[in-house]
Amino acid sequence: MTQKLSDIAPGKRAAVCGIVAEESMARRLMDIGMVQGTEVECLMKSPLGDPAAYLIKGAVIALRREDAGTVLVREV
């Protein structure tokens, strides 16, 4: 079952299935490692849920909810 990366709870891991963003944002996300099959872990979310910190290929990246919502994932 696919869901948005922004819906993953802290401490959960997921694998990237695809990106549904405009071309420039999709390119930026792919540049930081958001390619199909990559495992991503949600480390923490700010008190209001935006932004959130994700562990992607050994790097901690903060993403806004809007941007994380364009990444489709499945929990692993």
C-alpha atoms as an extended CHARMM CRD file, in Angstrom:
* protein
*
        76  EXT
         1         1  MET       CA              0.0000000000        0.0000000000        0.0000000000  PROA      1               0.0000000000
         2         2  THR       CA              1.4840000000        3.3370000000       -1.0130000000  PROA      2               0.0000000000
         3         3  GLN       CA              1.1930000000        6.5000000000        1.0090000000  PROA      3               0.0000000000
         4         4  LYS       CA              2.8070000000        9.9120000000        1.1540000000  PROA      4               0.0000000000
         5         5  LEU       CA              6.1730000000       10.3050000000        2.8590000000  PROA      5               0.0000000000
         6         6  SER       CA              4.6300000000       13.1070000000        4.9430000000  PROA      6               0.0000000000
         7         7  ASP       CA              2.2620000000       10.5130000000        6.5010000000  PROA      7               0.0000000000
         8         8  ILE       CA              5.0780000000        8.3020000000        7.8470000000  PROA      8               0.0000000000
         9         9  ALA       CA              5.3470000000        8.4930000000       11.6420000000  PROA      9               0.0000000000
        10        10  PRO       CA              8.6640000000        9.1670000000       13.3960000000  PROA      10              0.0000000000
        11        11  GLY       CA             10.6350000000        5.9540000000       13.8510000000  PROA      11              0.0000000000
        12        12  LYS       CA              9.0570000000        4.2790000000       10.7970000000  PROA      12              0.0000000000
        13        13  ARG       CA             10.8760000000        3.3300000000        7.6020000000  PROA      13              0.0000000000
        14        14  ALA       CA              9.5840000000        3.2940000000        4.0500000000  PROA      14              0.0000000000
        15        15  ALA       CA             10.8220000000        2.6680000000        0.5210000000  PROA      15              0.0000000000
        16        16  VAL       CA             10.3400000000        5.2620000000       -2.2020000000  PROA      16              0.0000000000
        17        17  CYS       CA              7.8940000000        4.1910000000       -4.9340000000  PROA      17              0.0000000000
        18        18  GLY       CA              7.7510000000        7.4000000000       -6.9500000000  PROA      18              0.0000000000
        19        19  ILE       CA              7.4840000000       11.1790000000       -7.0060000000  PROA      19              0.0000000000
        20        20  VAL       CA              4.4360000000       13.1660000000       -8.1330000000  PROA      20              0.0000000000
        21        21  ALA       CA              5.8770000000       16.6840000000       -8.2050000000  PROA      21              0.0000000000
        22        22  GLU       CA              6.5840000000       19.2280000000      -10.9010000000  PROA      22              0.0000000000
        23        23  GLU       CA              9.7890000000       18.5420000000      -12.7850000000  PROA      23              0.0000000000
        24        24  SER       CA             12.0540000000       20.9820000000      -10.9150000000  PROA      24              0.0000000000
        25        25  MET       CA             10.9940000000       19.7400000000       -7.4750000000  PROA      25              0.0000000000
        26        26  ALA       CA             11.1630000000       16.1010000000       -8.5930000000  PROA      26              0.0000000000
        27        27  ARG       CA             14.7300000000       16.6990000000       -9.7810000000  PROA      27              0.0000000000
        28        28  ARG       CA             15.7120000000       18.2530000000       -6.4180000000  PROA      28              0.0000000000
        29        29  LEU       CA             14.2100000000       15.3330000000       -4.5190000000  PROA      29              0.0000000000
        30        30  MET       CA             16.0000000000       12.8270000000       -6.7420000000  PROA      30              0.0000000000
        31        31  ASP       CA             19.2620000000       14.7440000000       -6.2400000000  PROA      31              0.0000000000
        32        32  ILE       CA             19.0370000000       14.1730000000       -2.4760000000  PROA      32              0.0000000000
        33        33  GLY       CA             18.4510000000       10.4550000000       -2.9870000000  PROA      33              0.0000000000
        34        34  MET       CA             14.6910000000       10.0830000000       -3.3780000000  PROA      34              0.0000000000
        35        35  VAL       CA             14.8290000000        7.4830000000       -6.1370000000  PROA      35              0.0000000000
        36        36  GLN       CA             12.7190000000        4.3570000000       -6.4720000000  PROA      36              0.0000000000
        37        37  GLY       CA             13.6970000000        1.7120000000       -3.9270000000  PROA      37              0.0000000000
        38        38  THR       CA             15.5870000000        4.0360000000       -1.5580000000  PROA      38              0.0000000000
        39        39  GLU       CA             14.7680000000        3.4220000000        2.1110000000  PROA      39              0.0000000000
        40        40  VAL       CA             13.8670000000        6.5140000000        4.1050000000  PROA      40              0.0000000000
        41        41  GLU       CA             13.3550000000        6.7960000000        7.8670000000  PROA      41              0.0000000000
        42        42  CYS       CA             11.3450000000        9.5520000000        9.5110000000  PROA      42              0.0000000000
        43        43  LEU       CA             13.4890000000       10.6820000000       12.4290000000  PROA      43              0.0000000000
        44        44  MET       CA             11.3040000000       13.4180000000       13.8850000000  PROA      44              0.0000000000
        45        45  LYS       CA              8.6690000000       15.9980000000       13.1230000000  PROA      45              0.0000000000
        46        46  SER       CA              8.4790000000       19.5060000000       14.5170000000  PROA      46              0.0000000000
        47        47  PRO       CA              5.7030000000       20.1270000000       17.0740000000  PROA      47              0.0000000000
        48        48  LEU       CA              3.3360000000       21.3530000000       14.3460000000  PROA      48              0.0000000000
        49        49  GLY       CA              4.4650000000       18.6140000000       11.9360000000  PROA      49              0.0000000000
        50        50  ASP       CA              6.2620000000       20.8710000000        9.4840000000  PROA      50              0.0000000000
        51        51  PRO       CA              9.1330000000       20.3920000000        8.6750000000  PROA      51              0.0000000000
        52        52  ALA       CA             10.1560000000       16.8020000000        9.3700000000  PROA      52              0.0000000000
        53        53  ALA       CA             13.6380000000       15.2340000000        9.4300000000  PROA      53              0.0000000000
        54        54  TYR       CA             14.3070000000       12.1450000000        7.3270000000  PROA      54              0.0000000000
        55        55  LEU       CA             17.3260000000        9.8710000000        7.1230000000  PROA      55              0.0000000000
        56        56  ILE       CA             18.1110000000        9.3460000000        3.4390000000  PROA      56              0.0000000000
        57        57  LYS       CA             21.2100000000        7.3870000000        2.4160000000  PROA      57              0.0000000000
        58        58  GLY       CA             23.0430000000        8.3480000000        5.6190000000  PROA      58              0.0000000000
        59        59  ALA       CA             22.1570000000       12.0500000000        5.5050000000  PROA      59              0.0000000000
        60        60  VAL       CA             19.5600000000       13.8210000000        7.6210000000  PROA      60              0.0000000000
        61        61  ILE       CA             17.3500000000       16.0030000000        5.4200000000  PROA      61              0.0000000000
        62        62  ALA       CA             14.5550000000       18.3380000000        6.5680000000  PROA      62              0.0000000000
        63        63  LEU       CA             11.5740000000       18.4940000000        4.2260000000  PROA      63              0.0000000000
        64        64  ARG       CA              8.4460000000       20.6110000000        4.3440000000  PROA      64              0.0000000000
        65        65  ARG       CA              5.1840000000       18.6700000000        4.5550000000  PROA      65              0.0000000000
        66        66  GLU       CA              4.1990000000       19.9650000000        1.1120000000  PROA      66              0.0000000000
        67        67  ASP       CA              7.3780000000       18.5680000000       -0.4940000000  PROA      67              0.0000000000
        68        68  ALA       CA              7.3320000000       15.2780000000        1.4450000000  PROA      68              0.0000000000
        69        69  GLY       CA              3.7270000000       14.8490000000        0.3340000000  PROA      69              0.0000000000
        70        70  THR       CA              4.8720000000       14.4900000000       -3.2710000000  PROA      70              0.0000000000
        71        71  VAL       CA              6.9690000000       11.3980000000       -2.4870000000  PROA      71              0.0000000000
        72        72  LEU       CA              5.0520000000        8.1130000000       -2.6420000000  PROA      72              0.0000000000
        73        73  VAL       CA              6.3410000000        5.3600000000       -0.3380000000  PROA      73              0.0000000000
        74        74  ARG       CA              5.4440000000        1.9630000000        1.0740000000  PROA      74              0.0000000000
        75        75  GLU       CA              6.3210000000        0.9650000000        4.6330000000  PROA      75              0.0000000000
        76        76  VAL       CA              9.0200000000       -1.6550000000        5.1170000000  PROA      76              0.0000000000
